[in-house]
Every structure is written in C-alpha cells, then in structure tokens.
Short mmCIF file of C-alpha atoms (C1' of nucleotides) in Angstrom, two decimals:
data_model
loop_
_atom_site.label_atom_id
_atom_site.label_comp_id
_atom_site.label_asym_id
_atom_site.label_seq_id
_atom_site.Cartn_x
_atom_site.Cartn_y
_atom_site.Cartn_z
CA MET A 492 14.53 20.58 4.03
CA THR A 493 11.53 21.08 6.30
CA VAL A 494 8.87 23.22 4.73
CA THR A 495 6.10 24.70 6.80
CA SER A 496 2.95 25.61 4.94
CA VAL A 497 -0.43 26.78 6.14
CA HIS A 498 -3.46 27.66 4.06
CA ASP A 499 -5.90 30.39 5.14
CA PRO A 500 -4.63 30.45 8.71
CA SER A 501 -6.17 32.52 11.43
CA HIS A 502 -4.10 35.52 12.48
CA ARG A 503 -3.11 33.64 15.63
CA GLU A 504 -1.95 30.63 13.63
CA ALA A 505 -0.06 32.82 11.20
CA LEU A 506 1.57 34.61 14.12
CA TRP A 507 2.78 31.33 15.64
CA GLU A 508 4.13 30.12 12.34
CA LEU A 509 5.90 33.38 11.71
CA GLU A 510 7.52 33.42 15.13
CA ASP A 511 8.66 29.84 14.68
CA ALA A 512 10.03 30.67 11.24
CA PHE A 513 11.96 33.68 12.60
CA GLU A 514 13.30 31.43 15.34
CA ARG A 515 14.46 28.80 12.86
CA GLY A 516 15.93 31.34 10.49
CA ASP A 517 13.58 30.36 7.66
CA LEU A 518 12.85 32.17 4.46
CA VAL A 519 9.15 33.13 4.54
CA SER A 520 6.66 33.60 1.73
CA LEU A 521 3.30 35.08 2.72
CA PHE A 522 0.32 35.75 0.46
CA GLY A 523 -2.41 37.99 1.78
CA ARG A 524 -4.47 41.13 1.64
CA CYS A 525 -2.64 43.96 3.35
CA THR A 526 -1.78 47.64 3.66
CA VAL A 527 1.83 48.79 3.76
CA ALA A 528 3.43 51.78 5.45
CA TYR A 529 7.06 52.84 5.26
CA GLU A 530 8.89 55.56 7.11
CA GLY A 531 12.60 56.22 6.96
CA ARG A 532 14.75 57.69 4.18
CA ALA A 533 11.41 58.61 2.65
CA ALA A 534 7.83 57.83 3.61
CA SER A 535 5.09 55.97 1.77
CA ASP A 536 1.66 54.48 2.13
CA LEU A 537 0.02 51.74 0.13
CA GLY A 538 -3.70 50.94 0.29
CA ALA A 539 -5.25 47.52 0.73
CA GLY A 540 -4.54 44.86 -1.85
CA ASP A 541 -3.32 41.31 -2.36
CA ARG A 542 0.45 40.98 -2.24
CA LEU A 543 3.34 38.66 -1.59
CA LEU A 544 5.50 39.38 1.44
CA VAL A 545 8.95 37.75 1.54
CA LEU A 546 10.82 37.78 4.84
CA LYS A 547 14.47 36.75 4.94
CA PRO A 548 16.45 35.60 7.96
CA ASP A 549 19.04 38.33 7.29
CA GLY A 550 16.38 40.95 7.96
CA ALA A 551 15.39 41.77 4.40
CA ALA A 552 11.68 42.23 3.73
CA LEU A 553 10.08 42.49 0.29
CA VAL A 554 6.50 43.38 -0.62
CA HIS A 555 5.71 42.32 -4.17
CA THR A 556 2.67 43.04 -6.31
CA ASP A 557 1.89 41.26 -9.56
CA GLU A 558 4.07 43.69 -11.52
CA GLY A 559 7.65 44.78 -11.74
CA ARG A 560 11.07 43.49 -10.90
CA GLN A 561 11.20 45.81 -7.91
CA PRO A 562 9.25 45.25 -4.72
CA VAL A 563 6.62 47.97 -4.20
CA ASN A 564 7.95 48.32 -0.64
CA TRP A 565 10.87 46.77 1.16
CA GLN A 566 13.29 46.84 4.04
CA PRO A 567 17.02 46.24 3.57
CA PRO A 568 18.99 43.36 5.15
CA GLY A 569 19.98 43.98 8.74
CA SER A 570 16.47 44.78 9.83
CA GLU A 571 14.55 42.92 12.52
CA HIS A 572 11.23 41.28 11.86
CA HIS A 573 8.46 41.34 14.44
CA ALA A 574 4.96 39.94 14.16
CA ALA A 575 1.92 40.64 16.29
CA VAL A 576 -1.85 40.67 16.12
CA ARG A 577 -3.21 44.19 16.56
CA GLU A 578 -6.77 45.40 16.10
CA GLY A 579 -7.79 42.12 14.56
CA ARG A 580 -5.02 42.20 11.95
CA LEU A 581 -1.71 40.44 11.61
CA ARG A 582 0.99 43.10 11.76
CA VAL A 583 4.49 42.36 10.47
CA ARG A 584 7.02 45.07 11.14
CA SER A 585 10.67 45.28 10.04
CA THR A 586 12.88 47.87 11.68
CA ARG A 587 16.49 48.95 11.40
CA ASN A 588 18.71 51.74 12.72
CA SER A 589 21.05 54.18 10.98
CA PRO A 590 19.23 55.10 9.07
CA ASP A 591 16.11 54.60 11.15
CA GLU A 592 13.49 52.98 8.98
CA THR A 593 10.38 50.96 9.58
CA LEU A 594 8.24 48.90 7.27
CA THR A 595 4.81 47.92 8.55
CA VAL A 596 2.59 45.42 6.77
CA ARG A 597 -0.92 44.93 8.12
CA PHE A 598 -2.84 41.89 6.90
CA SER A 599 -6.61 41.76 7.02
CA ASP A 600 -6.39 38.27 5.49
CA VAL A 601 -3.59 35.75 5.24
CA HIS A 602 -4.16 33.35 2.38
CA GLN A 603 -1.01 31.31 2.40
CA LEU A 604 2.14 31.15 4.49
CA SER A 605 5.16 29.02 3.67
CA ALA A 606 8.55 28.90 5.32
CA MET A 607 11.70 26.96 4.56
CA ALA A 608 15.26 26.80 5.78
CA VAL A 609 17.41 27.83 2.84
CA THR A 610 21.09 27.03 2.88
CA GLY A 611 24.18 27.03 0.71
CA GLY A 612 24.73 27.73 -2.96
CA ARG A 613 25.26 31.47 -3.12
CA ASP A 614 28.35 31.09 -5.29
CA LEU A 615 27.31 32.91 -8.44
CA THR A 616 29.81 33.00 -11.28
CA LEU A 617 29.20 35.99 -13.52
CA HIS A 618 30.75 36.78 -16.89
CA GLY A 619 30.60 39.99 -18.86
CA SER A 620 31.36 42.44 -16.05
CA GLU A 621 33.65 45.43 -16.16
CA GLU A 622 36.29 43.29 -14.51
CA ASP A 623 36.13 40.90 -17.45
CA LEU A 624 36.69 43.83 -19.77
CA ARG A 625 39.75 44.84 -17.78
CA THR A 626 41.13 41.31 -17.83
CA ARG A 627 40.60 41.15 -21.56
CA ILE A 628 42.55 44.36 -22.08
CA LEU A 629 45.38 43.39 -19.78
CA GLU A 630 45.79 40.19 -21.75
CA ARG A 631 45.64 41.98 -25.10
CA PRO A 632 46.55 45.67 -24.69
CA ASP A 633 46.59 46.14 -28.46
CA LEU A 634 42.79 45.89 -28.36
CA VAL A 635 42.91 49.42 -26.96
CA GLU A 636 45.56 50.67 -29.35
CA GLN A 637 48.73 49.53 -31.06
CA GLY A 638 51.56 49.98 -28.60
CA PHE A 639 49.40 50.65 -25.55
CA GLU A 640 51.09 49.47 -22.41
CA PRO A 641 49.09 49.10 -19.18
CA ARG A 642 51.09 50.04 -16.10
CA GLU A 643 48.65 49.97 -13.21
CA THR A 644 45.02 49.19 -12.44
CA GLU A 645 42.96 51.07 -9.89
CA ARG A 646 45.73 53.64 -9.80
CA PRO A 647 44.96 56.14 -7.03
CA SER A 648 44.53 59.82 -7.80
CA SER A 649 43.07 62.82 -6.04
CA ALA A 650 39.89 62.18 -8.04
CA GLY A 651 39.71 58.52 -7.08
CA PRO A 652 41.14 55.32 -8.60
CA MET A 653 41.42 55.19 -12.39
CA ASP A 654 40.53 51.88 -14.06
CA ILE A 655 43.75 51.48 -16.05
CA PHE A 656 46.76 53.75 -16.12
CA GLY A 657 49.35 53.22 -18.83
CA ALA A 658 51.30 54.70 -21.71
CA ASP A 659 50.83 54.84 -25.46
CA ALA A 660 53.40 54.02 -28.17
CA ASP A 661 54.95 57.49 -27.72
CA GLY A 662 55.24 57.05 -23.98
CA THR A 663 52.47 59.55 -23.32
CA PRO A 664 50.54 58.81 -20.12
CA VAL A 665 47.09 57.33 -20.76
CA VAL A 666 44.07 57.10 -18.48
CA VAL A 667 41.61 54.40 -19.51
CA GLU A 668 38.05 54.36 -18.22
CA LEU A 669 36.15 51.09 -18.69
CA LYS A 670 32.42 50.60 -19.11
CA ARG A 671 30.76 47.26 -19.77
CA ARG A 672 27.94 48.84 -21.73
CA ARG A 673 26.94 51.84 -23.81
CA VAL A 674 27.59 55.05 -21.92
CA GLY A 675 26.34 58.61 -21.74
CA PRO A 676 28.01 61.91 -20.83
CA ASP A 677 28.51 60.97 -17.17
CA ALA A 678 31.25 58.51 -18.04
CA VAL A 679 33.12 61.22 -19.95
CA GLY A 680 32.91 63.44 -16.87
CA GLN A 681 34.38 60.66 -14.82
CA LEU A 682 37.26 60.17 -17.24
CA ALA A 683 37.81 63.93 -17.35
CA ARG A 684 38.16 64.07 -13.56
CA TYR A 685 40.86 61.42 -13.60
CA VAL A 686 42.73 63.05 -16.48
CA ARG A 687 42.57 66.44 -14.80
CA ALA A 688 43.82 64.95 -11.53
CA LEU A 689 46.72 63.25 -13.30
CA ARG A 690 47.64 66.41 -15.21
CA GLU A 691 47.69 68.31 -11.98
CA GLU A 692 49.78 65.63 -10.34
CA LEU A 693 52.29 65.62 -13.21
CA GLY A 694 52.38 69.41 -13.38
CA ILE A 695 50.97 69.50 -16.88
CA GLU A 696 48.95 72.53 -17.82
CA ASP A 697 45.42 71.87 -18.96
CA PRO A 698 45.43 72.29 -22.76
CA ALA A 699 41.97 73.90 -22.64
CA GLU A 700 43.42 76.77 -20.64
CA GLY A 701 46.82 78.23 -21.51
CA GLY A 702 46.06 78.98 -25.16
CA GLU A 703 43.39 81.55 -25.89
CA ALA A 704 41.07 79.57 -28.14
CA GLY A 705 42.77 76.44 -29.47
CA PRO A 706 40.64 73.47 -28.45
CA LYS A 707 43.54 71.04 -28.68
CA ARG A 708 47.29 71.11 -28.41
CA THR A 709 49.58 68.35 -29.52
CA ASP A 710 52.97 69.96 -29.31
CA SER A 711 53.67 69.20 -25.64
CA PRO A 712 53.60 66.25 -23.28
CA ASP A 713 50.03 65.66 -22.19
CA VAL A 714 47.79 63.08 -20.57
CA ARG A 715 45.47 61.19 -22.89
CA GLY A 716 42.04 59.90 -21.93
CA ILE A 717 40.55 56.80 -23.53
CA LEU A 718 37.03 55.59 -22.90
CA VAL A 719 36.63 51.90 -23.58
CA ALA A 720 32.99 50.88 -23.95
CA PRO A 721 30.85 48.97 -26.46
CA SER A 722 29.45 52.29 -27.69
CA VAL A 723 28.72 55.88 -26.66
CA THR A 724 25.75 58.22 -27.03
CA ASP A 725 25.95 61.27 -29.30
CA ARG A 726 26.26 63.68 -26.42
CA ALA A 727 28.99 61.55 -24.89
CA ALA A 728 30.81 61.59 -28.23
CA GLU A 729 30.58 65.38 -28.32
CA ARG A 730 32.00 65.71 -24.87
CA LEU A 731 34.77 63.26 -25.72
CA ALA A 732 35.64 65.41 -28.74
CA ASP A 733 35.56 68.59 -26.63
CA ARG A 734 38.04 67.12 -24.23
CA GLY A 735 40.19 65.56 -26.90
CA PHE A 736 39.57 62.06 -25.59
CA ASP A 737 39.30 58.87 -27.60
CA HIS A 738 36.69 56.15 -27.66
CA VAL A 739 37.56 52.53 -28.27
CA ALA A 740 34.65 50.20 -29.02
CA LEU A 741 35.12 47.00 -27.07
CA ASP A 742 32.85 44.48 -25.35
CA PRO A 743 33.61 42.81 -22.03
CA THR A 744 33.49 39.45 -23.76
CA PRO A 745 34.54 38.62 -27.33
CA GLU A 746 31.46 38.41 -29.53
CA GLU A 747 30.91 35.04 -31.11
CA MET B 890 -8.95 35.08 -3.76
CA THR B 891 -8.24 31.52 -4.82
CA VAL B 892 -4.92 30.28 -3.61
CA THR B 893 -3.40 27.15 -5.04
CA SER B 894 -0.89 25.40 -2.84
CA VAL B 895 0.88 22.09 -3.20
CA HIS B 896 3.41 20.55 -0.84
CA ASP B 897 6.26 18.37 -2.12
CA PRO B 898 4.63 17.85 -5.51
CA SER B 899 6.03 15.57 -8.15
CA HIS B 900 7.60 17.35 -11.10
CA ARG B 901 4.51 16.50 -13.13
CA GLU B 902 2.17 17.93 -10.54
CA ALA B 903 4.29 21.04 -10.22
CA LEU B 904 4.28 21.42 -13.98
CA TRP B 905 0.48 21.24 -14.14
CA GLU B 906 0.08 23.74 -11.36
CA LEU B 907 2.56 26.10 -12.97
CA GLU B 908 0.86 25.96 -16.34
CA ASP B 909 -2.51 26.58 -14.71
CA ALA B 910 -1.07 29.49 -12.76
CA PHE B 911 0.42 31.02 -15.94
CA GLU B 912 -2.94 30.58 -17.60
CA ARG B 913 -4.78 32.29 -14.76
CA GLY B 914 -2.24 35.10 -14.50
CA ASP B 915 -1.32 34.17 -10.94
CA LEU B 916 1.62 35.32 -8.89
CA VAL B 917 3.69 32.21 -8.12
CA SER B 918 5.93 31.40 -5.18
CA LEU B 919 8.04 28.27 -5.51
CA PHE B 920 10.42 26.80 -2.93
CA GLY B 921 12.87 24.17 -4.08
CA ARG B 922 16.38 22.94 -4.70
CA CYS B 923 17.63 24.22 -8.03
CA THR B 924 20.43 25.40 -10.28
CA VAL B 925 20.16 28.68 -12.16
CA ALA B 926 21.65 29.74 -15.47
CA TYR B 927 21.40 33.16 -17.10
CA GLU B 928 22.50 34.32 -20.51
CA GLY B 929 21.89 37.72 -22.00
CA ARG B 930 23.42 41.11 -21.19
CA ALA B 931 25.91 39.04 -19.23
CA ALA B 932 26.07 35.36 -18.34
CA SER B 933 25.99 33.58 -15.01
CA ASP B 934 25.76 30.19 -13.38
CA LEU B 935 24.61 29.26 -9.92
CA GLY B 936 25.14 25.83 -8.39
CA ALA B 937 22.54 23.72 -6.64
CA GLY B 938 20.86 25.10 -3.54
CA ASP B 939 17.51 25.83 -1.92
CA ARG B 940 15.90 29.00 -3.18
CA LEU B 941 12.64 30.85 -3.64
CA LEU B 942 11.48 31.46 -7.19
CA VAL B 943 8.84 34.15 -7.72
CA LEU B 944 7.08 34.29 -11.09
CA LYS B 945 4.90 37.25 -11.96
CA PRO B 946 2.16 37.39 -14.59
CA ASP B 947 3.88 40.41 -16.20
CA GLY B 948 6.85 38.20 -17.01
CA ALA B 949 9.15 39.12 -14.16
CA ALA B 950 11.04 36.26 -12.52
CA LEU B 951 13.02 36.49 -9.27
CA VAL B 952 15.34 33.92 -7.72
CA HIS B 953 15.92 34.71 -4.05
CA THR B 954 18.34 33.14 -1.59
CA ASP B 955 18.18 33.67 2.17
CA GLU B 956 20.22 36.85 1.89
CA GLY B 957 20.03 40.27 0.31
CA ARG B 958 17.46 42.67 -0.96
CA GLN B 959 18.38 41.80 -4.52
CA PRO B 960 17.48 38.52 -6.18
CA VAL B 961 20.54 36.43 -6.97
CA ASN B 962 19.15 36.03 -10.50
CA TRP B 963 16.16 37.47 -12.25
CA GLN B 964 14.38 38.24 -15.46
CA PRO B 965 12.78 41.64 -16.12
CA PRO B 966 9.04 42.18 -16.74
CA GLY B 967 8.01 41.46 -20.31
CA SER B 968 9.54 38.02 -20.35
CA GLU B 969 7.65 34.82 -21.01
CA HIS B 970 7.58 31.95 -18.57
CA HIS B 971 7.68 28.35 -19.73
CA ALA B 972 7.74 25.22 -17.65
CA ALA B 973 8.68 21.69 -18.66
CA VAL B 974 10.04 18.48 -17.24
CA ARG B 975 13.43 17.66 -18.72
CA GLU B 976 15.89 14.98 -17.67
CA GLY B 977 13.91 14.27 -14.53
CA ARG B 978 13.91 17.86 -13.43
CA LEU B 979 11.35 20.66 -13.48
CA ARG B 980 12.69 23.35 -15.76
CA VAL B 981 11.31 26.87 -15.59
CA ARG B 982 12.55 29.21 -18.26
CA SER B 983 11.89 32.93 -18.74
CA THR B 984 12.83 34.51 -22.04
CA ARG B 985 12.64 37.96 -23.55
CA ASN B 986 13.85 39.75 -26.66
CA SER B 987 15.81 42.98 -27.16
CA PRO B 988 17.91 42.39 -25.44
CA ASP B 989 17.78 38.64 -25.85
CA GLU B 990 18.05 37.07 -22.46
CA THR B 991 17.10 33.79 -20.89
CA LEU B 992 16.85 32.67 -17.31
CA THR B 993 16.72 28.95 -16.70
CA VAL B 994 15.91 27.43 -13.32
CA ARG B 995 16.21 23.67 -12.98
CA PHE B 996 14.64 22.06 -9.93
CA SER B 997 15.78 18.70 -8.64
CA ASP B 998 13.19 19.03 -5.86
CA VAL B 999 10.12 21.19 -5.48
CA HIS B 1000 9.21 21.63 -1.84
CA GLN B 1001 6.33 24.04 -2.02
CA LEU B 1002 4.40 25.79 -4.74
CA SER B 1003 1.78 28.46 -4.15
CA ALA B 1004 -0.05 30.65 -6.61
CA MET B 1005 -2.57 33.42 -6.18
CA ALA B 1006 -4.37 35.95 -8.35
CA VAL B 1007 -3.18 39.33 -7.17
CA THR B 1008 -5.13 42.40 -8.16
CA GLY B 1009 -5.43 46.10 -7.43
CA GLY B 1010 -3.77 48.36 -4.90
CA ARG B 1011 -0.63 49.51 -6.68
CA ASP B 1012 -1.29 53.15 -5.81
CA LEU B 1013 1.76 53.98 -3.73
CA THR B 1014 2.01 57.49 -2.32
CA LEU B 1015 5.61 58.42 -1.66
CA HIS B 1016 6.98 61.45 0.13
CA GLY B 1017 10.56 62.70 0.34
CA SER B 1018 11.46 62.47 -3.33
CA GLU B 1019 13.32 65.01 -5.42
CA GLU B 1020 9.95 66.21 -6.68
CA ASP B 1021 8.96 67.05 -3.11
CA LEU B 1022 12.14 69.07 -2.77
CA ARG B 1023 11.26 70.99 -5.92
CA THR B 1024 7.73 71.65 -4.72
CA ARG B 1025 9.08 72.87 -1.41
CA ILE B 1026 11.40 75.35 -3.15
CA LEU B 1027 8.77 76.61 -5.57
CA GLU B 1028 6.54 77.36 -2.61
CA ARG B 1029 9.31 79.07 -0.67
CA PRO B 1030 12.08 80.24 -3.04
CA ASP B 1031 13.79 82.11 -0.19
CA LEU B 1032 14.85 78.70 1.16
CA VAL B 1033 17.38 78.71 -1.66
CA GLU B 1034 18.42 82.33 -1.22
CA GLN B 1035 16.93 85.71 -0.39
CA GLY B 1036 15.50 87.13 -3.58
CA PHE B 1037 15.76 83.94 -5.61
CA GLU B 1038 13.07 83.76 -8.23
CA PRO B 1039 12.28 80.49 -10.00
CA ARG B 1040 11.34 80.98 -13.65
CA GLU B 1041 11.09 77.50 -15.11
CA THR B 1042 11.37 73.86 -14.11
CA GLU B 1043 12.80 71.17 -16.35
CA ARG B 1044 14.07 73.95 -18.58
CA PRO B 1045 15.54 72.41 -21.75
CA SER B 1046 19.17 72.94 -22.68
CA SER B 1047 21.66 71.30 -24.99
CA ALA B 1048 22.87 69.32 -21.98
CA GLY B 1049 19.38 68.18 -21.02
CA PRO B 1050 16.67 69.64 -18.77
CA MET B 1051 17.80 71.57 -15.70
CA ASP B 1052 15.83 71.06 -12.48
CA ILE B 1053 15.08 74.74 -11.80
CA PHE B 1054 16.05 77.77 -13.85
CA GLY B 1055 15.66 81.21 -12.27
CA ALA B 1056 17.31 84.46 -11.29
CA ASP B 1057 18.89 85.79 -8.12
CA ALA B 1058 18.24 89.15 -6.44
CA ASP B 1059 20.58 90.85 -8.95
CA GLY B 1060 18.79 89.31 -11.88
CA THR B 1061 21.69 86.97 -12.64
CA PRO B 1062 20.58 83.70 -14.23
CA VAL B 1063 20.70 80.75 -11.83
CA VAL B 1064 20.73 77.03 -12.53
CA VAL B 1065 19.57 74.95 -9.57
CA GLU B 1066 20.31 71.24 -9.38
CA LEU B 1067 18.27 69.26 -6.85
CA LYS B 1068 19.27 66.14 -4.98
CA ARG B 1069 17.17 64.46 -2.34
CA ARG B 1070 20.16 63.20 -0.40
CA ARG B 1071 23.86 63.72 0.24
CA VAL B 1072 25.78 63.90 -3.01
CA GLY B 1073 29.25 63.22 -4.41
CA PRO B 1074 31.22 64.80 -7.28
CA ASP B 1075 28.93 63.42 -9.99
CA ALA B 1076 26.16 65.83 -9.07
CA VAL B 1077 28.56 68.76 -9.45
CA GLY B 1078 29.47 67.49 -12.89
CA GLN B 1079 25.79 67.40 -13.80
CA LEU B 1080 25.27 70.97 -12.60
CA ALA B 1081 28.40 72.08 -14.46
CA ARG B 1082 27.06 70.67 -17.72
CA TYR B 1083 23.84 72.65 -17.40
CA VAL B 1084 25.66 75.86 -16.46
CA ARG B 1085 28.07 75.44 -19.34
CA ALA B 1086 25.20 74.83 -21.76
CA LEU B 1087 23.36 77.91 -20.54
CA ARG B 1088 26.48 80.08 -20.76
CA GLU B 1089 26.99 78.93 -24.30
CA GLU B 1090 23.35 79.61 -25.11
CA LEU B 1091 23.51 83.12 -23.64
CA GLY B 1092 26.84 83.84 -25.28
CA ILE B 1093 28.66 84.22 -21.99
CA GLU B 1094 32.32 83.31 -21.95
CA ASP B 1095 33.33 80.68 -19.47
CA PRO B 1096 35.01 82.51 -16.59
CA ALA B 1097 37.55 79.70 -16.20
CA GLU B 1098 38.91 80.49 -19.65
CA GLY B 1099 39.34 84.08 -20.78
CA GLY B 1100 41.48 85.26 -17.86
CA GLU B 1101 44.90 83.71 -17.52
CA ALA B 1102 44.73 82.44 -13.95
CA GLY B 1103 41.84 84.01 -12.06
CA PRO B 1104 39.59 81.20 -10.86
CA LYS B 1105 36.56 83.46 -10.60
CA ARG B 1106 35.28 86.60 -12.18
CA THR B 1107 32.52 88.74 -10.76
CA ASP B 1108 32.71 91.83 -12.92
CA SER B 1109 30.51 90.63 -15.75
CA PRO B 1110 27.12 88.98 -16.25
CA ASP B 1111 27.46 85.28 -15.58
CA VAL B 1112 25.40 82.16 -14.90
CA ARG B 1113 25.37 80.93 -11.34
CA GLY B 1114 25.06 77.30 -10.32
CA ILE B 1115 23.44 76.25 -7.06
CA LEU B 1116 23.36 72.69 -5.79
CA VAL B 1117 20.51 72.07 -3.38
CA ALA B 1118 21.00 68.92 -1.32
CA PRO B 1119 20.96 67.91 2.34
CA SER B 1120 24.76 67.78 2.30
CA VAL B 1121 27.78 67.22 0.03
CA THR B 1122 30.95 65.14 0.28
CA ASP B 1123 34.35 66.84 0.63
CA ARG B 1124 35.31 66.14 -2.96
CA ALA B 1125 32.00 67.50 -4.14
CA ALA B 1126 32.58 70.64 -2.07
CA GLU B 1127 36.02 71.06 -3.69
CA ARG B 1128 34.58 70.78 -7.14
CA LEU B 1129 31.81 73.20 -6.25
CA ALA B 1130 34.45 75.69 -5.11
CA ASP B 1131 36.51 75.12 -8.28
CA ARG B 1132 33.54 75.96 -10.41
CA GLY B 1133 32.39 78.85 -8.25
CA PHE B 1134 29.08 77.14 -7.50
CA ASP B 1135 27.11 77.34 -4.27
CA HIS B 1136 25.64 74.67 -2.05
CA VAL B 1137 22.40 75.15 -0.17
CA ALA B 1138 21.62 72.61 2.54
CA LEU B 1139 17.99 71.58 2.27
CA ASP B 1140 15.97 68.41 2.81
CA PRO B 1141 13.10 67.25 0.59
CA THR B 1142 10.82 67.40 3.62
CA PRO B 1143 10.96 69.81 6.56
CA GLU B 1144 12.62 68.08 9.48
CA GLU B 1145 10.38 67.70 12.51
"C1'" DC C 757 13.28 52.58 -30.03
"C1'" DA C 758 17.23 55.60 -27.81
"C1'" DA C 759 18.62 58.89 -24.26
"C1'" DT C 760 18.57 60.84 -19.88
"C1'" DA C 761 18.27 61.14 -14.93
"C1'" DC C 762 16.03 59.52 -10.47
"C1'" DA C 763 16.02 55.81 -6.90
"C1'" DT C 764 13.86 54.48 0.21
"C1'" DT C 765 18.54 52.54 -5.65
"C1'" DT C 766 21.58 48.04 -3.69
"C1'" DC C 767 26.10 46.25 -3.27
"C1'" DG C 768 30.98 45.77 -2.56
"C1'" DC C 769 35.23 47.78 -1.44
"C1'" DT C 770 38.48 50.98 0.66
"C1'" DC C 771 39.80 54.23 4.00
"C1'" DG D 1136 30.67 54.51 9.21
"C1'" DA D 1137 31.64 57.54 5.07
"C1'" DG D 1138 32.86 57.78 0.35
"C1'" DC D 1139 33.10 56.18 -4.19
"C1'" DG D 1140 31.76 53.65 -8.22
"C1'" DA D 1141 29.64 49.37 -10.53
"C1'" DA D 1142 25.28 47.01 -11.66
"C1'" DG D 1143 22.63 41.75 -16.09
"C1'" DT D 1144 21.12 47.99 -12.12
"C1'" DG D 1145 15.27 49.10 -12.61
"C1'" DT D 1146 12.04 52.75 -13.70
"C1'" DA D 1147 9.77 56.71 -15.62
"C1'" DT D 1148 9.77 60.30 -18.99
"C1'" DT D 1149 10.73 62.40 -23.11
"C1'" DG D 1150 11.84 62.69 -28.02
#
DNA sequence: CAATACATTTCGCTC
DNA sequence: GAGCGAAGTGTATTG
C-alpha cells in the first residue's frame, strides 16, 4: 500500500523515482509536458503538450490527453520501460520485439509523479456477452425457433468454428451465428461462409447455382442459416434475404 | 500548469478536490482501493482491489489495473462525472445517455489524487495508415499492376464506397480493396461485395452463375477484384482464388 | 441519429 | 507464433 509521490521533481529526482518504481513493479502515473514519438507497426509524432503517462509493470505504456477513451499513443504489454535524462529532458522509452516497436516520451517538465504497487482483484464478472446469448439459447432452444435442436457448439468446419450447429423441426441442418448486438453485412458474410462450408462437407449443391435463375429452392435437403442478433441493418437484411437466411431477434440477456 | 496533489486524503478531502478538479476541467489521476460496477450495454462487477482511476474533462473514465493496455472498466467520452461520500466510501460515478450506461467506482481508501489542467498538443501525425497506402498507389499505379489506371477513390456503390476504382491495361473495370496489414477472409468478403455491386450496376452477369461448373470465365467483359495488402492468410488466398480475385503484396510505406 | 469501415485496434483461444 | 473472431470494442466519416 506504499504510494510514492513527488511534486515538480527535477529530472534527476524523477529518474530515481521511476527506476525505483520499475524495480518495485509499481503502477506509475506521470503528469508533465512532453513530446511523443512512436515507431513500429506505424510511425507517429506528437508535439509538445501536457499529458498523463501511465506505465504498467507488465510493460504497457499509455499516453493520455484530456480527451478520448483511447490513449493518443501507447505501447502494448510485454514492452520494457527505460528512463534516462538526455539533453536536459527526462526520456521514458518503452520497447518490444516482434513486432519491433518503440515509444519515446520526452519530458521538458515533470509536474507530478506517483507510483503504487497494485495487486489482486482482476476477477471481472461480465454479463451480456455473446457467450451469455449462447447459454440462453442452449437452455431454451425454442427462442430460436419451435423445434430447433442444438447439437454442437463451436462445431469445426473448413471455414472455422460455427457458433451453434443443430437441426430444425424437419431435421434440416441449421447453422446459427450469434451476435450480442445489432449487426451489419459482415455478419451475414460470416454466416454464409459457414453454411457454404457445411454444404460442401455434406455434398449439398449450393441452391444459388444449379438452377438457372431461381433464388431459392425448397424441394431438396439443404443447410439453413440463422442469424441471431438483437437487430440487423437494412443492408444486412438484404443480404440475408439473398442468401435465404433467417434472422431471429434476441438479446444476450432477457429484457426486464 | 497548476497541479493539485493530495496524499492519503480523507474521503471528504478527496471529494472536495475532485469537485474542484471537475470544475476546473482538470485531468484526474486517482490511486486507491475500490470496487467497480458497470451497467449499460452489458453489466459487470469487479471486486475490491487497488487500481488507478483516470477521469477526463470530456467525460471519459478509465479504471486501470496493473495489467493490460485496456482499462478493466471504463466510460466513454460524453459522460458526466459525479463524486459523493456514501456509506463511508468515496463514490465516483460516470453516467451517459443513449445508450444509458453507468460506471460506479467505490473507494474504501484513496491513496493518491492528482489533477492537472491539460491543454493543447493533440496534433498527432501518423504514417503507415491505409490512407498512406492509397496515396502511394495513386502516385505510382504500376505498383498495383502494369497499366493500371485509378479513376476514382471512395467510389460509391450499393455495397458502400470502394477504396479505389479503376481500369486495367485492357480497360477492364477494377475494384481495389486496400488493407494496411496482413488480412484474413473477411477482407475478401468485403472486396467481393463491392465487385458484386459493380457487376450488378454494369449489368454484368456473375461469372460464378451462368455457366454450369466453370469457376472462371475470361471471354466476356467482367469486373476484376484486386486486394492490395502486405500479405494474406491461407484461407483468404483460397477465397481469393475461388472468386478469381488477385492479391498484390504492398506495404503502406516503402520498406527501407 | 444510423451505418459503415478503419485501427499501431486489443484480447483470448486454438492449432 | 499464426490465425481467427469477439469486444461494453473506439473512432471518424458520411448520409
């Protein structure tokens, strides 16, 4: 529970505190005026300004301005922090390999530096995820459709694992794709890949080919695709119709 | 440049400092032992532990543990921060509407609170984005293919805007999809949507239909699809081949 | 406001 | 490590 805190330190003082904090494995919060340079997957430069630098013992580094949920610059976990005084400025550098990337923060002024050992309590319980939606359906398959019978989750296919594989009341194979929120055309493409893969696997001809123009065919065994999501965009609905797939409106958690 | 900083404040003191900081529009950094509850697009609970809470004047709130680039909990910009002392604890709550969401952080102990006015210097210059890749191609179209001629960027279609629309040496229409890094099957699906939309628009029959089995047809005007990306996954390459599309290996920035 | 696609996405899981 | 897909994704842009 030891918190280190220095106000308007000299660069030397800040350097000592930083090195001690790295040594102890502390979480560091540093206010100051700085420039930021990044080079790696991309490259960026940020002119002088007041910012908050957060340094984590796992190697993550975050540069925050007064706006936005996202840091303006950062370095992912697994990096290594190094501090030094160069050309009269405090330089904090985080580096990692594969991919090679470097974040360099140069402080002309350090206003405030705090560091604390942070332990325990990372056990977040989250509700309303796609997994919750799956659980809900497995407990009550009729929410998808009368007579729907789930057979397998994460069923492998040549196009990747499908969320739920099952059969409808007629025994026709059904691929169910789950989304926890409103979806666009990309989700339909995903479902289409799984359905296509399953058709191929089962030796079922694609109904879009075969006939010369008929957009749908119902007179032969087929594979059905069902997209379960709270709602879909217009373009997604079009593409669902094109493919002959169904949409079932369902939330990950029952609405109150 | 005024930095406020209090060490091990009482809840009352912390509350005053927080309210002043909100008033001034400061960026706040707060170390302490807390529980976190979120309710909105999903719902989550986090047990007691030491964490760093960052509060921004634009309404963003970030709860950081000692690990990860991502905050363990957060609230997006546009929220409103409120602080109070309830049941012997300092409660910080950030709320926003549409969607309705609330983040509640309850501190049993506040170890360190700092706040600073943070201004200016949000002008980040970034290189290596998809836009850089586009610029590079427009300056040297032959990087895509000998004789390639770009005609339009962000060309509208019923499936959305395509990155580059142009023509090859034979005058055949070409849709180019750009990706700044290695891509999977999703990017092929995106390209396919644009090509399909353009074929429909130009009244060109899809070569996959029409013939009974021939996977490709080269004896009639068609629309070509080219995926420009540093590299593609195997599955993406398969799907490219299925569709008769090409891949051109190109980075957003020239490699040194 | 909805819709769409990019992002230094990050993250977790499987192979 | 690569590949694949989810995420309370965030973010900008366009209609």
